[in-house]
CSV table of N, CA and C in Angstrom, one decimal:
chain,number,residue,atom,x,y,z
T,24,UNK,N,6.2,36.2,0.1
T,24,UNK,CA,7.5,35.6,0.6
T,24,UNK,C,7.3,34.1,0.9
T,25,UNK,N,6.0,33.6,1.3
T,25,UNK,CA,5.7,32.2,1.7
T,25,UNK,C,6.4,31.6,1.0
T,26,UNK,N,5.6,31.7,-0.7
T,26,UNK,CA,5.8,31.0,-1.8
T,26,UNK,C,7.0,30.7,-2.1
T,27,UNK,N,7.6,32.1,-2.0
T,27,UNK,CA,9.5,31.5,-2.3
T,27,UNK,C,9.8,31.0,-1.2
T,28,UNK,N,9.9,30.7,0.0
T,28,UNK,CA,10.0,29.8,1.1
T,28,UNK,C,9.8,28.7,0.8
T,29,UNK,N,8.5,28.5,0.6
T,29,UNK,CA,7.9,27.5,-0.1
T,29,UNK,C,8.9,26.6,-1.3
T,30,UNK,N,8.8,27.2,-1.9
T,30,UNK,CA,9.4,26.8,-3.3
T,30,UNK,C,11.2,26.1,-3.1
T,31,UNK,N,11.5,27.2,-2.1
T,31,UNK,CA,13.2,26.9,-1.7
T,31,UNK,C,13.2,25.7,-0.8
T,32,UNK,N,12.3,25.4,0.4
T,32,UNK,CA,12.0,24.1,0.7
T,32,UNK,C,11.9,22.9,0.3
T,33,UNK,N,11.0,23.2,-0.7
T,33,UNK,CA,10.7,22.0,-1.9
T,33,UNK,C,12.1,21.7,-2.7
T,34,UNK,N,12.6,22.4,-2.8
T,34,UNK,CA,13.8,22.0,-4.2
T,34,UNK,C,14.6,21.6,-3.4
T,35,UNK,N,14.6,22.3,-1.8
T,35,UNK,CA,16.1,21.5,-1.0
T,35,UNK,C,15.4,20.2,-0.9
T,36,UNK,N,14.4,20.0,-0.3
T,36,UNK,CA,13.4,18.3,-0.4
T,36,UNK,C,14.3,17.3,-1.0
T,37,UNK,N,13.5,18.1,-2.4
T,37,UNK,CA,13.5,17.1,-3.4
T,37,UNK,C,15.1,16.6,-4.0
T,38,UNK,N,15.8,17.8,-3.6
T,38,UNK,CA,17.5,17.3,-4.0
T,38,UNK,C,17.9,16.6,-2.8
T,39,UNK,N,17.1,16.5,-2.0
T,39,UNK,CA,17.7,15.1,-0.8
T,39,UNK,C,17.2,14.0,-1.2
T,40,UNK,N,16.0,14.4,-1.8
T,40,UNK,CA,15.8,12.9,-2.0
T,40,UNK,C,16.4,12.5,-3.7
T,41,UNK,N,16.6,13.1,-4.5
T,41,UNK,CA,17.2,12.5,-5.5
T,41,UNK,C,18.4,12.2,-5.5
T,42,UNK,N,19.6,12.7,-4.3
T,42,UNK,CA,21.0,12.8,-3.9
T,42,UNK,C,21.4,11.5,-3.1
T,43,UNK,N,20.0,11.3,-2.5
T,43,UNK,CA,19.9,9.8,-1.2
T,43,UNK,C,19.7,9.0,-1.7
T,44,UNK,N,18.5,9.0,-3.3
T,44,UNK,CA,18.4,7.7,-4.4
T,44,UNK,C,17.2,7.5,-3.4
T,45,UNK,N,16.3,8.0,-3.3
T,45,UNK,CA,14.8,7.7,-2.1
T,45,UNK,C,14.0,7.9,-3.8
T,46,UNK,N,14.8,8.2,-4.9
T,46,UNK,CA,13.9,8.6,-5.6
T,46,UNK,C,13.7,7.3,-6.7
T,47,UNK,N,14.8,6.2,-6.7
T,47,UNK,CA,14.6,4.9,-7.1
T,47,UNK,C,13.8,3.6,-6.3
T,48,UNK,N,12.4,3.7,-7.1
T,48,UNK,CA,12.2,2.6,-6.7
T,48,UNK,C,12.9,1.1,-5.8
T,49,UNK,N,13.3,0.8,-7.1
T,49,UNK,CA,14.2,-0.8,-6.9
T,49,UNK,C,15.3,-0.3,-5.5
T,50,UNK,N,15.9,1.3,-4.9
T,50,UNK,CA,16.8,1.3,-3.8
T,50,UNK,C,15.7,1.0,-2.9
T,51,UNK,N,14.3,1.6,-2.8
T,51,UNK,CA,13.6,1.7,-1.5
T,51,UNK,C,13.2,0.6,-1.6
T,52,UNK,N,12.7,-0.7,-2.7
T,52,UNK,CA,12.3,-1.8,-2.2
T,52,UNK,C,13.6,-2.6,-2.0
T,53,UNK,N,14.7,-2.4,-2.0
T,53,UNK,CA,15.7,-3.4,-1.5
T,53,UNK,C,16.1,-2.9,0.0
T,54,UNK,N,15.9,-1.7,0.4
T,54,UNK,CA,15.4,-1.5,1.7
T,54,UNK,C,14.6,-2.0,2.5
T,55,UNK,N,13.5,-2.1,2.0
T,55,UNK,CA,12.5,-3.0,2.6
T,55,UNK,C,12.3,-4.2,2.9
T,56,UNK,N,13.2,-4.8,1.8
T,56,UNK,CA,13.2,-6.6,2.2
T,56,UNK,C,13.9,-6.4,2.9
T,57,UNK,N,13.8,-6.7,4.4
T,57,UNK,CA,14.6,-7.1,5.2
T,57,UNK,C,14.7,-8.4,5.3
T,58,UNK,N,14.2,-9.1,4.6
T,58,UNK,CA,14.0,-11.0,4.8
T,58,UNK,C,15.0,-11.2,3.8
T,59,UNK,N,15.0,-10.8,2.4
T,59,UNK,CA,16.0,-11.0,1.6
T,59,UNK,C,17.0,-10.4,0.9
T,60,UNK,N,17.4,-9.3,0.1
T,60,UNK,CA,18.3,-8.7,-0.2
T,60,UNK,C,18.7,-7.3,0.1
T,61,UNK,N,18.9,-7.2,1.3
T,61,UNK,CA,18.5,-5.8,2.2
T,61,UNK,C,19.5,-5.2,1.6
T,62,UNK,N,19.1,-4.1,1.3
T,62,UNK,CA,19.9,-2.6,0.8
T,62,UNK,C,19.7,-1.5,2.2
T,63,UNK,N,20.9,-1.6,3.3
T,63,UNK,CA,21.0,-0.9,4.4
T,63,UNK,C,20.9,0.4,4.5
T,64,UNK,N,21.5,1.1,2.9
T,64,UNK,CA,21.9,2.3,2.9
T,64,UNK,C,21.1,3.8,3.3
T,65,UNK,N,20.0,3.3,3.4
T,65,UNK,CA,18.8,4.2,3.2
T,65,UNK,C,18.9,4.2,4.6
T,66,UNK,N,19.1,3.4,5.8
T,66,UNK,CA,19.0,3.7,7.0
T,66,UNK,C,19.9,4.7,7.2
T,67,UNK,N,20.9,5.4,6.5
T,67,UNK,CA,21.9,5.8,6.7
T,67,UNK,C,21.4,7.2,6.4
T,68,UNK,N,20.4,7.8,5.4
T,68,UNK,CA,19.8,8.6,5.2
T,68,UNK,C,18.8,9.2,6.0
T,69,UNK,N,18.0,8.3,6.4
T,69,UNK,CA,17.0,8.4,7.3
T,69,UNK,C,17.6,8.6,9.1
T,70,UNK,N,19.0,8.3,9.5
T,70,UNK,CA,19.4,8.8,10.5
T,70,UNK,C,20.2,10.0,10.5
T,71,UNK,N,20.8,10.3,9.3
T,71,UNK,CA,21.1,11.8,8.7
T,71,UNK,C,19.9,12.8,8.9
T,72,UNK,N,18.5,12.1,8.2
T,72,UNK,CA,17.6,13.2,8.2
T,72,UNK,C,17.1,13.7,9.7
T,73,UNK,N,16.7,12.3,10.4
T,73,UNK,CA,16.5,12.7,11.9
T,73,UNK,C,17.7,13.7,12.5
T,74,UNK,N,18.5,13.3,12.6
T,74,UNK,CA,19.7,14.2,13.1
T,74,UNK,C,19.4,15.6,12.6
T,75,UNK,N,19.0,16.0,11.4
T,75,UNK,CA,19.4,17.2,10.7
T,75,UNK,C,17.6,17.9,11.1
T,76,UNK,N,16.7,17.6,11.1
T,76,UNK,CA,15.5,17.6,11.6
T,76,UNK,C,15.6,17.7,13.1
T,77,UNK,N,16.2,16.8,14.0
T,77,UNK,CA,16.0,17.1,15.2
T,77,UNK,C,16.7,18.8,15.7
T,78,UNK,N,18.0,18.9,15.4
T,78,UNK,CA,18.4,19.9,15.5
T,78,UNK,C,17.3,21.1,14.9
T,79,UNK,N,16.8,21.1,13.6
T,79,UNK,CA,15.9,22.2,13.1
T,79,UNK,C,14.8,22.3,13.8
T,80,UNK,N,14.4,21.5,14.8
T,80,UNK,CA,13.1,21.3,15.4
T,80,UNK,C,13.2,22.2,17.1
T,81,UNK,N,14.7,21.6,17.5
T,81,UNK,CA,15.1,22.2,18.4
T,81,UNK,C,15.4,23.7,18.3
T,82,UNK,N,15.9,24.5,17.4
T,82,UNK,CA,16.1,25.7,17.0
T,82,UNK,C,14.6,26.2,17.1
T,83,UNK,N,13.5,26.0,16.1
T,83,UNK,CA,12.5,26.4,15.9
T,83,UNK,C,11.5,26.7,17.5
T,84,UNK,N,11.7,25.5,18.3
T,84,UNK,CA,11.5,25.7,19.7
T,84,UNK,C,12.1,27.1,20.8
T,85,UNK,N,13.1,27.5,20.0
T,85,UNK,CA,13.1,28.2,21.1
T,85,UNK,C,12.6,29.6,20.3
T,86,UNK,N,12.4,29.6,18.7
T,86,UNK,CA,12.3,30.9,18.3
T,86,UNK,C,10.8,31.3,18.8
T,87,UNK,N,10.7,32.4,19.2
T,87,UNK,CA,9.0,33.3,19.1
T,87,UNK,C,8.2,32.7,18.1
T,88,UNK,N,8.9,32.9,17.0
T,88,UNK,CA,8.2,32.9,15.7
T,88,UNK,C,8.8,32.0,14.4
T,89,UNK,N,8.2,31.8,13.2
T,89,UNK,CA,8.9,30.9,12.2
T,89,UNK,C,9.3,32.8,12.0
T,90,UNK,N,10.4,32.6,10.2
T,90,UNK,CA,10.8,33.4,9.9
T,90,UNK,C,9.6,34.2,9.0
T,91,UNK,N,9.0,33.2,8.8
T,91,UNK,CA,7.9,34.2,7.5
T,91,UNK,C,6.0,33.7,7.7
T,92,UNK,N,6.1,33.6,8.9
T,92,UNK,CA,4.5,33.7,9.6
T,92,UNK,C,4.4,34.1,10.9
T,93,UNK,N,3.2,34.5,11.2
T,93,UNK,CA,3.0,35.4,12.7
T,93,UNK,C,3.3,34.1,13.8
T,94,UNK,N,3.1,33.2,13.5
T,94,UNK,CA,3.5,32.3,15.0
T,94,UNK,C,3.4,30.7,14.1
T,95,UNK,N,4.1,30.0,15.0
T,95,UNK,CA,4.0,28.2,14.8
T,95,UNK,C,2.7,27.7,14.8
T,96,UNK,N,2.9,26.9,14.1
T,96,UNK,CA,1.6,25.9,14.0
T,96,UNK,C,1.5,24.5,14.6
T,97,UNK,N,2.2,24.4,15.6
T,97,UNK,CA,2.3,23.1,16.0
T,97,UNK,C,1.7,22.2,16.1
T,98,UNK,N,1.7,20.9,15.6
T,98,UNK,CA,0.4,19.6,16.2
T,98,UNK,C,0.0,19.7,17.4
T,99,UNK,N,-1.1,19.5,17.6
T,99,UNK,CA,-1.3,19.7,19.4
T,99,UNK,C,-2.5,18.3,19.4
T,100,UNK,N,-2.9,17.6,18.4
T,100,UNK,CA,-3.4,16.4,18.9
T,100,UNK,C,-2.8,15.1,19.0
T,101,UNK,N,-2.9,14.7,19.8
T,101,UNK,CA,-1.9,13.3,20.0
T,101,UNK,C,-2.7,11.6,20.1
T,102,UNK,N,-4.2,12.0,19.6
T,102,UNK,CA,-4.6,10.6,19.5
T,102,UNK,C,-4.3,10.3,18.3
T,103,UNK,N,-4.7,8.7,18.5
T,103,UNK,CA,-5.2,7.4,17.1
T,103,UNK,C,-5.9,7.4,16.8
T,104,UNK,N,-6.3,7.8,15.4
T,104,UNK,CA,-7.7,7.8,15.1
T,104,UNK,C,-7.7,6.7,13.9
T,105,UNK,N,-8.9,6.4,13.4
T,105,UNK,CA,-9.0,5.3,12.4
T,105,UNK,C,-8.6,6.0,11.0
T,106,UNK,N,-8.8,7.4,10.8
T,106,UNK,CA,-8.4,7.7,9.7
T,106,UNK,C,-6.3,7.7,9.8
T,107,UNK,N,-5.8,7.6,10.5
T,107,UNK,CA,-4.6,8.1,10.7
T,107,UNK,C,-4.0,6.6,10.1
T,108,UNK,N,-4.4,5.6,10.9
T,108,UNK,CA,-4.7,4.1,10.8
T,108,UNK,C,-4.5,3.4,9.4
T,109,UNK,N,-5.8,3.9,8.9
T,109,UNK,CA,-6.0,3.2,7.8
T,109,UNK,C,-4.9,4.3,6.9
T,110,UNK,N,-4.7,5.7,6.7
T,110,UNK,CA,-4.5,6.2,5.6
T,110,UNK,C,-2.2,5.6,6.2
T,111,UNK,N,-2.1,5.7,7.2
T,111,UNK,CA,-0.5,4.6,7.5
T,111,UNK,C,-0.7,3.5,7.0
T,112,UNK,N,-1.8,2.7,7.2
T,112,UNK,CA,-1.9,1.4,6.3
T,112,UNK,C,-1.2,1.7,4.5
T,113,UNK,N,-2.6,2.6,3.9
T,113,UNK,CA,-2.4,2.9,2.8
T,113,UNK,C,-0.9,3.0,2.1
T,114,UNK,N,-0.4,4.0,2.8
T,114,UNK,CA,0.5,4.4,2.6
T,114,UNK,C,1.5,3.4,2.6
T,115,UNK,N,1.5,2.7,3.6
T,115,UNK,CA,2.8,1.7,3.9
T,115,UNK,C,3.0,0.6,2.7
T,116,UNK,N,1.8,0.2,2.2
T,116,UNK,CA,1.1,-0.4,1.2
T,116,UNK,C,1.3,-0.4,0.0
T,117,UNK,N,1.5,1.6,-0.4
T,117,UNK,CA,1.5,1.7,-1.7
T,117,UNK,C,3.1,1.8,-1.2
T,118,UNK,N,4.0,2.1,-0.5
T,118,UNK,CA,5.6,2.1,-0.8
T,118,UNK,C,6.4,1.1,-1.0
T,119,UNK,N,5.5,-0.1,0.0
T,119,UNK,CA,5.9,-1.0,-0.1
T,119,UNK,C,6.1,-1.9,-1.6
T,120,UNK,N,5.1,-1.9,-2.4
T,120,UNK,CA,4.5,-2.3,-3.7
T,120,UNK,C,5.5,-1.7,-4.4
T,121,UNK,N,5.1,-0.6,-4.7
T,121,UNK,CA,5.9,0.3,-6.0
T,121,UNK,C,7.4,1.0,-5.3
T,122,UNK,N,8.0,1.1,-4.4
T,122,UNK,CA,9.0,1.5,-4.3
T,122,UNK,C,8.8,3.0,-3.7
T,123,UNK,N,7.7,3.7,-4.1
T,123,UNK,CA,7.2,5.0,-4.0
T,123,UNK,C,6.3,5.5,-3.0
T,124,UNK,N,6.9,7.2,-2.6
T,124,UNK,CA,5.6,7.8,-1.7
T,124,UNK,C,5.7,9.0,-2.3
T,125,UNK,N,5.1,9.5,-2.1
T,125,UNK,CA,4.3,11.1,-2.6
T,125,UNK,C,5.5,12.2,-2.8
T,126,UNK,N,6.7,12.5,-1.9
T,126,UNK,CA,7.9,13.3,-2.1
T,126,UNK,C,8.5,13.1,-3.6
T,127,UNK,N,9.0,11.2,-3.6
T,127,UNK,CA,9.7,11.0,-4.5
T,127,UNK,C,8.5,10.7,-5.4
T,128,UNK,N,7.4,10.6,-6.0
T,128,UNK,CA,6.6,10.4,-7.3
T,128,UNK,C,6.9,12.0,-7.8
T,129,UNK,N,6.1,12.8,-6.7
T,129,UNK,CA,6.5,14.2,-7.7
T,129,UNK,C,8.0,14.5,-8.3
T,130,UNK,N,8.6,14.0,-7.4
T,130,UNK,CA,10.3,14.5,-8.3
T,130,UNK,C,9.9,13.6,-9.2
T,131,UNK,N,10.1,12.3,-9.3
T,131,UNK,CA,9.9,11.4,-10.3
T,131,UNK,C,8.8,11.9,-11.7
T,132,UNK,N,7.9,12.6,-11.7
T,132,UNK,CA,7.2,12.9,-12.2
T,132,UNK,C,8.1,13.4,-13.8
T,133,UNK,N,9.4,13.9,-13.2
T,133,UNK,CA,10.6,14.6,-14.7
T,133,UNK,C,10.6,13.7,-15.6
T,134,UNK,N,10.4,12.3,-14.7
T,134,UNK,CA,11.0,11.5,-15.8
T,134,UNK,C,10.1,10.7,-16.8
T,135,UNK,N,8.7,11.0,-16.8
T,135,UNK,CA,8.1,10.9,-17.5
T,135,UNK,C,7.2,9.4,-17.5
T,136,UNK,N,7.6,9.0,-16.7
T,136,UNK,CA,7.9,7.4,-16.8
T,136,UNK,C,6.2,7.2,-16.5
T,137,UNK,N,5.4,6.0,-17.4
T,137,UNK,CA,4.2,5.6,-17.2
T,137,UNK,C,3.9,5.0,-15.8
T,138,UNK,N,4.3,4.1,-15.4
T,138,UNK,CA,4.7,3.6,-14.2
T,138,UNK,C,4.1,4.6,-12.8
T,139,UNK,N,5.4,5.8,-13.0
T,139,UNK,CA,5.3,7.2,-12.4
T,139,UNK,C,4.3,7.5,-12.4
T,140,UNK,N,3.9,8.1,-13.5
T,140,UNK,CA,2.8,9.1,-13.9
T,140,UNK,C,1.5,7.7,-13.6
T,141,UNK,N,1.0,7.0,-13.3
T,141,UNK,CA,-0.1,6.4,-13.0
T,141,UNK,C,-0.2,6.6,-11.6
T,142,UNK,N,1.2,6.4,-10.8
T,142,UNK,CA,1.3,6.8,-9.2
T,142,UNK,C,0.7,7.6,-8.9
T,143,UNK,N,1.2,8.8,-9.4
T,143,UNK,CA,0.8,10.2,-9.4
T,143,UNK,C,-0.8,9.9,-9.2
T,144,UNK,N,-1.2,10.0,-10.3
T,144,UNK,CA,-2.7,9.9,-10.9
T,144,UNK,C,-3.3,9.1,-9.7
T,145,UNK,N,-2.8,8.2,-9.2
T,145,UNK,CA,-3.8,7.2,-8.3
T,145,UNK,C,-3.6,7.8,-7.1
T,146,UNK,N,-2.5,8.7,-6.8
T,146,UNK,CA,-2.2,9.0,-5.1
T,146,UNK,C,-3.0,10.2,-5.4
T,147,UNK,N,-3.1,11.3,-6.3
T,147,UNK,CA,-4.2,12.4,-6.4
T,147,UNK,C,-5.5,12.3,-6.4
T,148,UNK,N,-6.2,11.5,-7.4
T,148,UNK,CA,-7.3,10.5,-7.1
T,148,UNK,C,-7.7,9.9,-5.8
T,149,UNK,N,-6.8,9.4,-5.2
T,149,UNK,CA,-6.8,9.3,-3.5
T,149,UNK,C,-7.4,10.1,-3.1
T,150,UNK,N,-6.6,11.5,-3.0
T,150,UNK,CA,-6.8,12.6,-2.2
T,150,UNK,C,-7.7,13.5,-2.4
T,151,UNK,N,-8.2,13.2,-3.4
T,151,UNK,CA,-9.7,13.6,-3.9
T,151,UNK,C,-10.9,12.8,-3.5
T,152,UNK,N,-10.5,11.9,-3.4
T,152,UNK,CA,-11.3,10.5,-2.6
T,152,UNK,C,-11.6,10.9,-1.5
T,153,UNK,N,-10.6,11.4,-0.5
T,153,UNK,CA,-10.1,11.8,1.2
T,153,UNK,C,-11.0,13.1,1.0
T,154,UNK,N,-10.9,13.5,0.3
T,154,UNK,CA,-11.7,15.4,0.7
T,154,UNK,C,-13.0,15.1,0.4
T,155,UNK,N,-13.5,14.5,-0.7
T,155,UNK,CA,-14.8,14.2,-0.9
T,155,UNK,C,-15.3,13.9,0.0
T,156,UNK,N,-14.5,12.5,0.9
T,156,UNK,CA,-15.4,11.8,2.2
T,156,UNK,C,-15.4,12.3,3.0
T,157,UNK,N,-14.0,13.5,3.4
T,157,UNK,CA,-14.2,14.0,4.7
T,157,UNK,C,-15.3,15.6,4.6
T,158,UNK,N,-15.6,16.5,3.1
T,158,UNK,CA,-16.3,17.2,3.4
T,158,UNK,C,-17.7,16.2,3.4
T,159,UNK,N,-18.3,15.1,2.9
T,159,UNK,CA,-19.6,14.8,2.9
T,159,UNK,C,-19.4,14.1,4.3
T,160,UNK,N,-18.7,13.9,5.4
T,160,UNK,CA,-18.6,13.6,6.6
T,160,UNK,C,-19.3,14.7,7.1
T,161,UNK,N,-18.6,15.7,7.3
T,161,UNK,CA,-18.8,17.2,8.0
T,161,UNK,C,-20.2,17.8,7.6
T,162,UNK,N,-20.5,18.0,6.4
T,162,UNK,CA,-22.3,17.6,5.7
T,162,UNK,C,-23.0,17.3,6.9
T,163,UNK,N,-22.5,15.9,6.9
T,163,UNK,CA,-23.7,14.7,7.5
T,163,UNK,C,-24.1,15.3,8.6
T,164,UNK,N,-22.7,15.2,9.5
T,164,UNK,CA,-22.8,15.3,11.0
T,164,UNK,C,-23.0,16.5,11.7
T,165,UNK,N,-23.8,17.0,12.7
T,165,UNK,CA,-23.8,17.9,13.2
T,165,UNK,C,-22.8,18.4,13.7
T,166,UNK,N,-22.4,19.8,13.9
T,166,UNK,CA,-21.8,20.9,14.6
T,166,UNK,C,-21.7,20.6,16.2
T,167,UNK,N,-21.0,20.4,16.6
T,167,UNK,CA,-20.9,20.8,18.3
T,167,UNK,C,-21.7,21.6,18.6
T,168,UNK,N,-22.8,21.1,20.1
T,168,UNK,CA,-23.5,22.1,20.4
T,168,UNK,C,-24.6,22.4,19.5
T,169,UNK,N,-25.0,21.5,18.5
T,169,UNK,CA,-26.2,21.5,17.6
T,169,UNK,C,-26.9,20.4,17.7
T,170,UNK,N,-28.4,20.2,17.9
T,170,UNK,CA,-28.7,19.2,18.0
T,170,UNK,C,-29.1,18.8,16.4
T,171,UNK,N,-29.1,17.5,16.3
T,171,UNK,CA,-29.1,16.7,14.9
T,171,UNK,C,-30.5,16.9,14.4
T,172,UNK,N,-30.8,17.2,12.9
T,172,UNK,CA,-32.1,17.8,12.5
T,172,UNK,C,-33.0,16.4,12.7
T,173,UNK,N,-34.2,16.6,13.5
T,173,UNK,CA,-35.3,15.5,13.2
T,173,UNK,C,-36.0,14.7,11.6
T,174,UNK,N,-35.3,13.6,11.7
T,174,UNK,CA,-36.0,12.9,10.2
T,174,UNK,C,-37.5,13.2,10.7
T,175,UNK,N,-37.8,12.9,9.4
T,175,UNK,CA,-39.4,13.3,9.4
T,175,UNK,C,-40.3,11.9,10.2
T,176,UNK,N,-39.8,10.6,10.4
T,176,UNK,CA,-40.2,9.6,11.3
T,176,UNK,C,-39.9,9.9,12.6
T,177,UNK,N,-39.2,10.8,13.0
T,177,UNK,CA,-38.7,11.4,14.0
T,177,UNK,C,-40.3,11.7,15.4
T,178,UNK,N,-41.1,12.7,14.4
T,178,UNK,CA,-42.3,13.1,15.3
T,178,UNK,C,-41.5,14.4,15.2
């Protein structure tokens, strides 16, 4: 049942964002100039979505449960960390450039477009990047409550 959950989420998504035009480039970078040819409209979208999110967030709060798992999963950490940092950098970086972030490349993906499909390829390659470094992090570093193995200069 996830999966179809799953699946029914994704297509409502992605028909918001092909419906809002979050899925054209050239609308989200004329959003972003705010210095020069600002395209406002997208603010209009993005305060629709909060509205329509805040309400779903408030409902979800008072339920026991979601509809199709044993309990919520909520965030429960509230620091800044350097990965959070740098991968907001990243990100703000690659939308700003290309027009594009991760929601609308996969819709965009239909259209076949070279441009697209390199995005893709470079934001997955990313994220392959991210797992590699963070499992050879976890590798390196000791466990809580473990003391760190003695190098052999150690004694």
């Amino acid at each position: 049942m996830n999966i179809v959950a799953s699946l029914v989420c994704g297509l409502i998504f992605g028909a918001g964002l092909l419906i809002s035009g979050m899925t054209q480039p050239a609308k989200v970078l004329g959003f972003l100039d705010i210095l020069g040819r600002w395209d406002p409209t997208l603010a209009f979208v993005m305060a629709g979505a909060l509205a329509v999110s805040a309400a779903g967030f408030a409902l979800a709060r008072r339920a026991s449960a979601p509809f199709f798992a044993a309990r919520h999963q909520w965030p429960t950490r509230k620091d800044i960390d350097r990965p959070l940092v740098v991968g907001s950098v990243l990100f703000g970086l690659g939308w700003g450039l290309v027009g594009l972030c991760p929601g609308p490349a996969v819709v965009n993906i239909a259209s076949l477009s070279p441009r697209v499909l390199l995005f893709v390829l470079a934001m997955v390659g990313g994220m392959a990047l991210q797992g590699w470094w963070r499992s050879r992090a976890e590798r390196t570093q000791p466990r809580s409550g473990q003391q760190p193995a003695l190098a052999p200069s150690d004694g």
